[in-house]
PDB file of C-alpha atoms in Angstrom:
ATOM      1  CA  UNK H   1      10.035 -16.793  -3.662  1.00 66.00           C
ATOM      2  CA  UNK H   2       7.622 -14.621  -5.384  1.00 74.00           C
ATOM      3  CA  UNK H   3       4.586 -12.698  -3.717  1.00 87.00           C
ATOM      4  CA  UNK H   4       2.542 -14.588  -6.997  1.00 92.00           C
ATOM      5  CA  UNK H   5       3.762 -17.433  -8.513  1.00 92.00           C
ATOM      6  CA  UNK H   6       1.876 -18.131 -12.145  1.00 93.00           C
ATOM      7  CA  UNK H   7       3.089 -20.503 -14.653  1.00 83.00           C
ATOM      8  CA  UNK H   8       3.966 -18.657 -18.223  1.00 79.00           C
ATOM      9  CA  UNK H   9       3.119 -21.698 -20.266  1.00 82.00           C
ATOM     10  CA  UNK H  10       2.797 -21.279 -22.939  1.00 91.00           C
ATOM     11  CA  UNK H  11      -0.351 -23.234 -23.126  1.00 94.00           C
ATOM     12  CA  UNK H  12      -1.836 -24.549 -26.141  1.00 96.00           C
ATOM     13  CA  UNK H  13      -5.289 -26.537 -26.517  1.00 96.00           C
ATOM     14  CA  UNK H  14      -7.860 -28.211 -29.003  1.00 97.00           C
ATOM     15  CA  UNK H  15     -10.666 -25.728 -29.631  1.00 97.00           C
ATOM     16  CA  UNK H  16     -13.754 -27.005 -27.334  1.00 97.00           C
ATOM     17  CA  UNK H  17     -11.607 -28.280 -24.449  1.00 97.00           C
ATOM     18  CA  UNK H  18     -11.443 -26.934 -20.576  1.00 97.00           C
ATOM     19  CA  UNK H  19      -8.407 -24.477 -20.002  1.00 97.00           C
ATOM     20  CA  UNK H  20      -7.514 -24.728 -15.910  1.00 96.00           C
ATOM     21  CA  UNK H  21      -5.031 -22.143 -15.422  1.00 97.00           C
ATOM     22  CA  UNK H  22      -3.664 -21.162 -12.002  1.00 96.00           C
ATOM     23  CA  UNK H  23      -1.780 -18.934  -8.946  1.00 96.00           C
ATOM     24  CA  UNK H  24       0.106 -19.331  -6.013  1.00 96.00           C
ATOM     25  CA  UNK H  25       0.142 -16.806  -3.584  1.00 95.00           C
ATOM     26  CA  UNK H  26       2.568 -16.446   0.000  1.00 93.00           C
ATOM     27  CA  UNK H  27       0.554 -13.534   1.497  1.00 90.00           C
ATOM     28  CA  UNK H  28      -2.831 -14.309   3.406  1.00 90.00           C
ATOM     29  CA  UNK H  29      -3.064 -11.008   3.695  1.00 89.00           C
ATOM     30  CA  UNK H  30      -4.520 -10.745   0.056  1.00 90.00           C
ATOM     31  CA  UNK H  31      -8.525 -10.426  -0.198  1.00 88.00           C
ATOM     32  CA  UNK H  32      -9.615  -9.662  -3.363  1.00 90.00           C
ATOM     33  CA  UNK H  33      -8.282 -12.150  -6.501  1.00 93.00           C
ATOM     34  CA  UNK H  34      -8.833 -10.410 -10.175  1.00 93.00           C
ATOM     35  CA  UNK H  35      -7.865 -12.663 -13.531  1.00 96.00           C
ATOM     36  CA  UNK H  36      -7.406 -10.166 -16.556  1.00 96.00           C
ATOM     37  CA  UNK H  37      -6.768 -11.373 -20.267  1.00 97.00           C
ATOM     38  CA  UNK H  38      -4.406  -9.461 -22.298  1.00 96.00           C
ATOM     39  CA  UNK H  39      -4.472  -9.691 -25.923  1.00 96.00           C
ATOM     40  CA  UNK H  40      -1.443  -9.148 -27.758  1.00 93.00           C
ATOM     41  CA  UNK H  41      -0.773  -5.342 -28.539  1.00 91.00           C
ATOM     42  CA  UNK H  42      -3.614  -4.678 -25.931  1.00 94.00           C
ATOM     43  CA  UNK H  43      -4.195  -3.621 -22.431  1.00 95.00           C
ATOM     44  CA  UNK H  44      -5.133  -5.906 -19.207  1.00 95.00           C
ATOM     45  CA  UNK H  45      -8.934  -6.300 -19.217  1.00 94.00           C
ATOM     46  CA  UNK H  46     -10.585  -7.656 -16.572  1.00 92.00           C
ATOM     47  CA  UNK H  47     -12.568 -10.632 -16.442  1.00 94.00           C
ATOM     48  CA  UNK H  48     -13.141 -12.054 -13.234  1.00 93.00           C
ATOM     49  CA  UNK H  49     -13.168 -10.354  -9.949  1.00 91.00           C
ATOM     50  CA  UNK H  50     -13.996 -11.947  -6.843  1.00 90.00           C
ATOM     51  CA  UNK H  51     -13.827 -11.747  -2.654  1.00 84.00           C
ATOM     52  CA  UNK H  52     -12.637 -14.583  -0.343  1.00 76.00           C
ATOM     53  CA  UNK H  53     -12.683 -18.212  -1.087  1.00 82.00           C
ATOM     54  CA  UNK H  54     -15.542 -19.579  -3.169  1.00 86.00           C
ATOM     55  CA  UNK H  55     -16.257 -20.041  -6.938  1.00 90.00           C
ATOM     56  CA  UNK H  56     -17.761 -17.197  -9.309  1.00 92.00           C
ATOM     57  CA  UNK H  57     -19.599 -17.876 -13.020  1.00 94.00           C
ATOM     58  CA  UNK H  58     -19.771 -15.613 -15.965  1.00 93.00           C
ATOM     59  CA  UNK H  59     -20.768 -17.437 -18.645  1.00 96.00           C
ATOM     60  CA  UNK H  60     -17.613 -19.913 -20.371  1.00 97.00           C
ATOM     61  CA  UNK H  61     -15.600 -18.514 -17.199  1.00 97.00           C
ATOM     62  CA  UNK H  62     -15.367 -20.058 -13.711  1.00 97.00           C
ATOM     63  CA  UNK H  63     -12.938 -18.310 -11.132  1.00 96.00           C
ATOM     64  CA  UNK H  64     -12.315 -20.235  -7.918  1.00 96.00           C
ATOM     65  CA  UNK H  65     -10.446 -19.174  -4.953  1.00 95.00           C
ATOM     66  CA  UNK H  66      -8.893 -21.371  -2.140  1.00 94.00           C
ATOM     67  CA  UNK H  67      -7.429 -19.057   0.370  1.00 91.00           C
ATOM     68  CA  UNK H  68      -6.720 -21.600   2.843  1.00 92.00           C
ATOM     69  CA  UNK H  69      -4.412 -23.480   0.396  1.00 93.00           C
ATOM     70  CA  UNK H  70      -3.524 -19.655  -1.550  1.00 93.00           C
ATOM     71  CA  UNK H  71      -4.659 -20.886  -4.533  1.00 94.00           C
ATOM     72  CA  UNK H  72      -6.844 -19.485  -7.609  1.00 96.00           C
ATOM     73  CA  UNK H  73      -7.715 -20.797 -10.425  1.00 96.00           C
ATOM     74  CA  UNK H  74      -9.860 -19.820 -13.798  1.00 97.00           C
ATOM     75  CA  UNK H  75     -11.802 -22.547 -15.586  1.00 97.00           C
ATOM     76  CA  UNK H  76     -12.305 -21.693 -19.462  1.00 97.00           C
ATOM     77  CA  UNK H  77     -15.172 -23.983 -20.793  1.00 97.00           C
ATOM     78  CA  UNK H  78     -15.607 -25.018 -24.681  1.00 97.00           C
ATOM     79  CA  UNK H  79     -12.904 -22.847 -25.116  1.00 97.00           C
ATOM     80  CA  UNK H  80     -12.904 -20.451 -28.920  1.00 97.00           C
ATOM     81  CA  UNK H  81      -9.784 -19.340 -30.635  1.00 97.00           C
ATOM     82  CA  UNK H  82     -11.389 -15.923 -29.392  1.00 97.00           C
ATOM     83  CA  UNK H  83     -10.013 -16.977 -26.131  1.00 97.00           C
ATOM     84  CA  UNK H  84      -6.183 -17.225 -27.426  1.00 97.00           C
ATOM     85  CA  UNK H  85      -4.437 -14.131 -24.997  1.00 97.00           C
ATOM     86  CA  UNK H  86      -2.459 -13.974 -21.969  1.00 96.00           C
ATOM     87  CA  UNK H  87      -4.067 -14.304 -18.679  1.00 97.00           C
ATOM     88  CA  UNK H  88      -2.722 -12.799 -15.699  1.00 96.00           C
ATOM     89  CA  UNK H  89      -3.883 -13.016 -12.027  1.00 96.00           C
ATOM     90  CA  UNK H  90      -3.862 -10.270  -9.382  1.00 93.00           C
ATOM     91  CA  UNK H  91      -4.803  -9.741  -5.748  1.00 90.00           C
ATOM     92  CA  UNK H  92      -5.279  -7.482  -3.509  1.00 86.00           C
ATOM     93  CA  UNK H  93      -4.555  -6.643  -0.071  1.00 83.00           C
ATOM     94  CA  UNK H  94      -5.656  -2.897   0.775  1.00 76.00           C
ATOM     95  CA  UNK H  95      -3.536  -0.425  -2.030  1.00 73.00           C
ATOM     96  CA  UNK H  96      -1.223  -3.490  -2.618  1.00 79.00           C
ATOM     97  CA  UNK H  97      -2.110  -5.014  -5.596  1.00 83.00           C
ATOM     98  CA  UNK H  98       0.115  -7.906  -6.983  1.00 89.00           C
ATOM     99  CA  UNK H  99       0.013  -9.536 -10.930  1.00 92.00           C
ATOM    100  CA  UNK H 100       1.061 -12.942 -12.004  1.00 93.00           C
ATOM    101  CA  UNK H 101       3.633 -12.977 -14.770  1.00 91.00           C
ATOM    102  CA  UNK H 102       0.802 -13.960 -17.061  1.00 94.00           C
ATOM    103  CA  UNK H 103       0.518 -17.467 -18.955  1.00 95.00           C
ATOM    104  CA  UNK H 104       0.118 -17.221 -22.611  1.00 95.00           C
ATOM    105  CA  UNK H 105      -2.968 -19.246 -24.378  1.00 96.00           C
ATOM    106  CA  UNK H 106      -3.122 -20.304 -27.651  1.00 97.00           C
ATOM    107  CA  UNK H 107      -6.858 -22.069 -28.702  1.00 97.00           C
ATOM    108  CA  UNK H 108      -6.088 -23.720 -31.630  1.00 97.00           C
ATOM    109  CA  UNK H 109      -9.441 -24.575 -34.498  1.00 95.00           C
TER     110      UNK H 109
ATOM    111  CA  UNK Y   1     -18.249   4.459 -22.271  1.00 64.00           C
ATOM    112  CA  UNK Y   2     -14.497   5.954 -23.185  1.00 83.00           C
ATOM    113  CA  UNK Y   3     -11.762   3.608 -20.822  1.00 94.00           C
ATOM    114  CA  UNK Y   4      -8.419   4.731 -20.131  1.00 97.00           C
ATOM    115  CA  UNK Y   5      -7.423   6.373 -22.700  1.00 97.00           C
ATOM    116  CA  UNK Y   6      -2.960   6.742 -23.294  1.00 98.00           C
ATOM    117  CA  UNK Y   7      -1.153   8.579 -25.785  1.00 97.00           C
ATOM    118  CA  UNK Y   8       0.928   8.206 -28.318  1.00 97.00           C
ATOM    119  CA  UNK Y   9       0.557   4.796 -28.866  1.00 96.00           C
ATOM    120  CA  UNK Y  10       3.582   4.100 -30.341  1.00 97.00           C
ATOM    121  CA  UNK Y  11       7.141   6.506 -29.636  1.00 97.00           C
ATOM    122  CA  UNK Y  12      10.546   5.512 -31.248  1.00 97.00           C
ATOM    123  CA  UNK Y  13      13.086   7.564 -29.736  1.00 96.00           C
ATOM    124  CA  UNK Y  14      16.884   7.792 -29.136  1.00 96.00           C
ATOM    125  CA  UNK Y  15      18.911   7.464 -25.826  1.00 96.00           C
ATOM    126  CA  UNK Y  16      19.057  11.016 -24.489  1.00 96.00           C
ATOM    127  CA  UNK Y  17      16.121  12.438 -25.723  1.00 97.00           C
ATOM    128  CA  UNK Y  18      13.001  13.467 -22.913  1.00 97.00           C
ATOM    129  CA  UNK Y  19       9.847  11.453 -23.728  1.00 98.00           C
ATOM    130  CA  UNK Y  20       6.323  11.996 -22.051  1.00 98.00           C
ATOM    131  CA  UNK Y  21       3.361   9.661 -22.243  1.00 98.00           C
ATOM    132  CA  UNK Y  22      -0.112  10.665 -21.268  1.00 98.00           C
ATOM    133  CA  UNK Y  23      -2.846   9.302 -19.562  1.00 98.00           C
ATOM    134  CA  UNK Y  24      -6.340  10.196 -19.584  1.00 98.00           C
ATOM    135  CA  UNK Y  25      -8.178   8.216 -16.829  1.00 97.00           C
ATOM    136  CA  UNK Y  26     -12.023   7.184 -17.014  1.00 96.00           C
ATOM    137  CA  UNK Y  27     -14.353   9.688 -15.718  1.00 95.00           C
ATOM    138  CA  UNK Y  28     -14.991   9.503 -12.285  1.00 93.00           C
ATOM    139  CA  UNK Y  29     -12.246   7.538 -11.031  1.00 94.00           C
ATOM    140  CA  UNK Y  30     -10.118   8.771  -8.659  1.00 93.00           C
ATOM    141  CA  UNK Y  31      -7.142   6.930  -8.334  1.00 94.00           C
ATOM    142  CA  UNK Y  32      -4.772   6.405 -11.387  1.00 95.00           C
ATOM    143  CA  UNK Y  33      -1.927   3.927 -11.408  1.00 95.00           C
ATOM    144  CA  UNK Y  34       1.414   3.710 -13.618  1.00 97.00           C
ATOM    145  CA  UNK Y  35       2.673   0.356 -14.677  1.00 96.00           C
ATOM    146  CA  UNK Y  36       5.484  -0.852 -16.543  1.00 96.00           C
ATOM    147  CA  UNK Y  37       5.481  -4.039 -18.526  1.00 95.00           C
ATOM    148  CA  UNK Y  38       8.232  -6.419 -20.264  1.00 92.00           C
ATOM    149  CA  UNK Y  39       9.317 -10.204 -20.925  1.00 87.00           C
ATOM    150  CA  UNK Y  40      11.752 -10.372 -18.179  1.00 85.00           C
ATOM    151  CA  UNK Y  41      10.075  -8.305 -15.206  1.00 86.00           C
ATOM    152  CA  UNK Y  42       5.801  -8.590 -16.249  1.00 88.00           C
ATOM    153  CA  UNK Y  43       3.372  -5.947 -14.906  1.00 91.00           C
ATOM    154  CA  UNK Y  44       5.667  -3.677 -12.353  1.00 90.00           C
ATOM    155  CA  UNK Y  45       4.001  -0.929 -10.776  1.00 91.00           C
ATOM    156  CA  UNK Y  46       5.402   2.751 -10.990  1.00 95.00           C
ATOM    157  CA  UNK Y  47       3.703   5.242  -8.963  1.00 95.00           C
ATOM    158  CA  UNK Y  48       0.018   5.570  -8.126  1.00 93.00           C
ATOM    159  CA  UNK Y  49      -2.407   8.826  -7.298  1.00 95.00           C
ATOM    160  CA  UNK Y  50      -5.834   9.109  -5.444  1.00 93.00           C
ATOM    161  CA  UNK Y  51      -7.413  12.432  -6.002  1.00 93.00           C
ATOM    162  CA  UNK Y  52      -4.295  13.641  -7.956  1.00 94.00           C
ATOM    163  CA  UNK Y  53      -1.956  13.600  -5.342  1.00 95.00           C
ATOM    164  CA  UNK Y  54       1.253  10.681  -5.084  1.00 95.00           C
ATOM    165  CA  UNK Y  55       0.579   8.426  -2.471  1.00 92.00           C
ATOM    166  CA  UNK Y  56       3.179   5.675  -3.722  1.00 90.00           C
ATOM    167  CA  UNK Y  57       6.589   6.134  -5.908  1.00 92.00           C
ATOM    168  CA  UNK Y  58       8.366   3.475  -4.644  1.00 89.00           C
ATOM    169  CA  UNK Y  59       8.123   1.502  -8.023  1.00 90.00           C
ATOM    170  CA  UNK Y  60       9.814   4.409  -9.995  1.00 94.00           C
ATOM    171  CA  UNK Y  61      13.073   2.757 -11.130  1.00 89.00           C
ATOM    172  CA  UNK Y  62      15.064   6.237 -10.822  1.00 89.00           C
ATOM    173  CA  UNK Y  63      15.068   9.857 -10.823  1.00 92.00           C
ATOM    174  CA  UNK Y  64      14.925   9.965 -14.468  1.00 96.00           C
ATOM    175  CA  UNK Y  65      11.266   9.396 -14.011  1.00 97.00           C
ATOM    176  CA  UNK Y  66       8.699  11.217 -12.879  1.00 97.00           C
ATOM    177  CA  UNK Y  67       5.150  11.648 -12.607  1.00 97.00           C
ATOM    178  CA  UNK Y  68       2.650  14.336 -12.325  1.00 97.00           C
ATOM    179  CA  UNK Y  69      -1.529  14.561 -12.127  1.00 97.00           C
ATOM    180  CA  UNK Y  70      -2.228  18.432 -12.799  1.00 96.00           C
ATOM    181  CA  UNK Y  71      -5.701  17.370 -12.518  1.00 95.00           C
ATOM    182  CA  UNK Y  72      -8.268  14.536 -12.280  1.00 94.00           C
ATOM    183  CA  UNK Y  73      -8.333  14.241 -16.283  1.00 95.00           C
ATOM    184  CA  UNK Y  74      -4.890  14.091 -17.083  1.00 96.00           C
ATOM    185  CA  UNK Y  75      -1.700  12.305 -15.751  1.00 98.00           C
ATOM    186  CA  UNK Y  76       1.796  12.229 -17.269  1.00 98.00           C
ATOM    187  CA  UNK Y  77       5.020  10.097 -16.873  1.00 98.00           C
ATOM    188  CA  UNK Y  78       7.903  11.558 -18.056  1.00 98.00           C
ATOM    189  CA  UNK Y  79      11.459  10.080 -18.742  1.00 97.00           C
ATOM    190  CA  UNK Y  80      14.441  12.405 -19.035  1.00 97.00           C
ATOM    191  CA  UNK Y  81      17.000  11.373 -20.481  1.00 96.00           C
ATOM    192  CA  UNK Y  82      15.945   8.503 -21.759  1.00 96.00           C
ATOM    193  CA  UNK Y  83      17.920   4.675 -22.223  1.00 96.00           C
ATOM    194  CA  UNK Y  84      17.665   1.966 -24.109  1.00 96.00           C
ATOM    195  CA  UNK Y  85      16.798  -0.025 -20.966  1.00 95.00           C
ATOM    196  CA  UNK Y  86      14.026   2.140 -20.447  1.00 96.00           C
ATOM    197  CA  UNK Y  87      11.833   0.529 -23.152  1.00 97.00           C
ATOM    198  CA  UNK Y  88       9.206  -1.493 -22.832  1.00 97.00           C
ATOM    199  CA  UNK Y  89       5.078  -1.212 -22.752  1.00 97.00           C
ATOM    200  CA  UNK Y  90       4.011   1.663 -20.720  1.00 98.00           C
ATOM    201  CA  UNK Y  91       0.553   1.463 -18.686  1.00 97.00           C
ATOM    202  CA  UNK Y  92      -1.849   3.476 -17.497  1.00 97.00           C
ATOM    203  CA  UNK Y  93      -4.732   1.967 -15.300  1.00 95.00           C
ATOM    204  CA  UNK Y  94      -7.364   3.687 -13.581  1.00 95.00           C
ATOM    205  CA  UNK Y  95     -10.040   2.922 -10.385  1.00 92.00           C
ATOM    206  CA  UNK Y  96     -12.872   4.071  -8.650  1.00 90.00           C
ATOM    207  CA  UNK Y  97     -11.274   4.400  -5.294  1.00 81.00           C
ATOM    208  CA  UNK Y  98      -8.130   3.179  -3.315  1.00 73.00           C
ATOM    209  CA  UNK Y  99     -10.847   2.034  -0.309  1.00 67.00           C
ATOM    210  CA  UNK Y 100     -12.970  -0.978  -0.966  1.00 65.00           C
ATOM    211  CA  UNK Y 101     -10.766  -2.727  -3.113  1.00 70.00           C
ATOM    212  CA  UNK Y 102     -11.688  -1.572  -6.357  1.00 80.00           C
ATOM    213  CA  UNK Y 103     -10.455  -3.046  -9.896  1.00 85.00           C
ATOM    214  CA  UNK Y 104      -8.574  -0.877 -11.936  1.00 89.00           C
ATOM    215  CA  UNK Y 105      -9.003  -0.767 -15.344  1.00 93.00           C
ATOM    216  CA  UNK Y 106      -6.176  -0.411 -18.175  1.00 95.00           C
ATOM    217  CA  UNK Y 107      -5.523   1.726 -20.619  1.00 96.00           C
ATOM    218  CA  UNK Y 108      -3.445  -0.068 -24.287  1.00 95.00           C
ATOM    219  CA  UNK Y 109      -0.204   1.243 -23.482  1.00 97.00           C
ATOM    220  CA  UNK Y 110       2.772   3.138 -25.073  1.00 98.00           C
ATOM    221  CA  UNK Y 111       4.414   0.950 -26.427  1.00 97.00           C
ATOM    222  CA  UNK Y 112       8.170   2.852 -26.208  1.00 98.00           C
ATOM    223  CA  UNK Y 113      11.650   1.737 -27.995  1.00 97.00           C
ATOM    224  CA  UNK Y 114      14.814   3.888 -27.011  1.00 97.00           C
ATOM    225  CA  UNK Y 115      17.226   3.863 -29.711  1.00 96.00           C
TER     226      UNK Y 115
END
């Protein structure tokens, strides 16, 4: 079993609906949770960072974090073709820091 | 603000040959981190530095690689010889600190094809 299990889609939705994309994750001892969205031909940016369980909003984005289940998820409302990438998770556990394979999102107009 | 900034952006290259990529980090940070990215394997890390010294090369696939920080501006990774199985999209990411769970940030890769 993988340290970070994340589905690699690929995912593809109607512009204007809600994207819910997710991770697994096998070691509690991971604190910090990251998403980043990776355009093609691009670097990992990061979008969401956030500590222990909870939800956090920036704008169209919604990152929530169940650690007692060791799952995350990112919520992508009225979602743009802008938004078409590849998002990957990652956490953190002191220096350790673990990615998701990445699942590939295609907004279509 | 200038990110992570990697060079070239692009190397074609054939089996053999010695092939260095080059990292500038953002200004400030201290630790810099090497990744490696394809289809089959995703995001793998290489070796990381905090205040340009190795902490972790445990990621570095073999002794054809290696890595050096000469100082806190600049960073290499350096393949010699190089294979075909060696290509794929070569990362540079930089953060703040190790401590206190910092993000890092990325660079856009080198994108690297051995011939």
């Amino acid at each position: 079993q993988k340290e970070v299990e994340q589905d690699p889609g690929p995912l593809s939705v109607p512009e204007g609906a809600i994207v819910s994309l997710n991770c697994t994750y096998s070691n509690s001892a991971f604190q910090y949770f990251m998403w980043y969205r990776q355009y093609s031909r691009k670097g990992p940016e990061l979008l969401m960072y956030t500590y222990s369980s909870g939800n956090k909003e920036d704008g169209r984005f919604t990152a929530q974090v169940d650690k007692s289940s060791k799952y995350i998820s990112l919520f992508i409302r009225d979602s743009q073709p802008s938004d078409s990438a590849t998002y990957l998770c990652a956490m953190m556990a002191g220096n350790d820091m673990r990615f998701g394979a990445g699942t590939r999102l295609t907004v279509k107009p | 603000d200038a990110g992570v900034i990697q060079s070239p952006r692009h190397e074609v290259t054939e089996m053999g040959q010695e092939v260095t990529l080059r990292c500038k980090p953002i200004s400030g940070h201290n630790s810099l981190f090497w990744y490696r990215q394809t289809m089959m394997r995703g995001l793998e890390l290489l070796i990381y530095f905090n205040n340009n010294v190795p902490i972790d090369d445990s990621g570095m696939p073999e002794d054809r690689f290696s890595a050096k920080m000469p100082n806190a501006s600049f960073s290499t990774l350096k393949i010699q010889p190089s294979e075909p199985r060696d290509s794929a999209v070569y990362f540079c990411a930089s953060s703040l600190t190790l401590v206190g769970n910092q993000p890092q940030h990325f660079g856009d890769g080198t994108r690297l094809s051995i011939l």
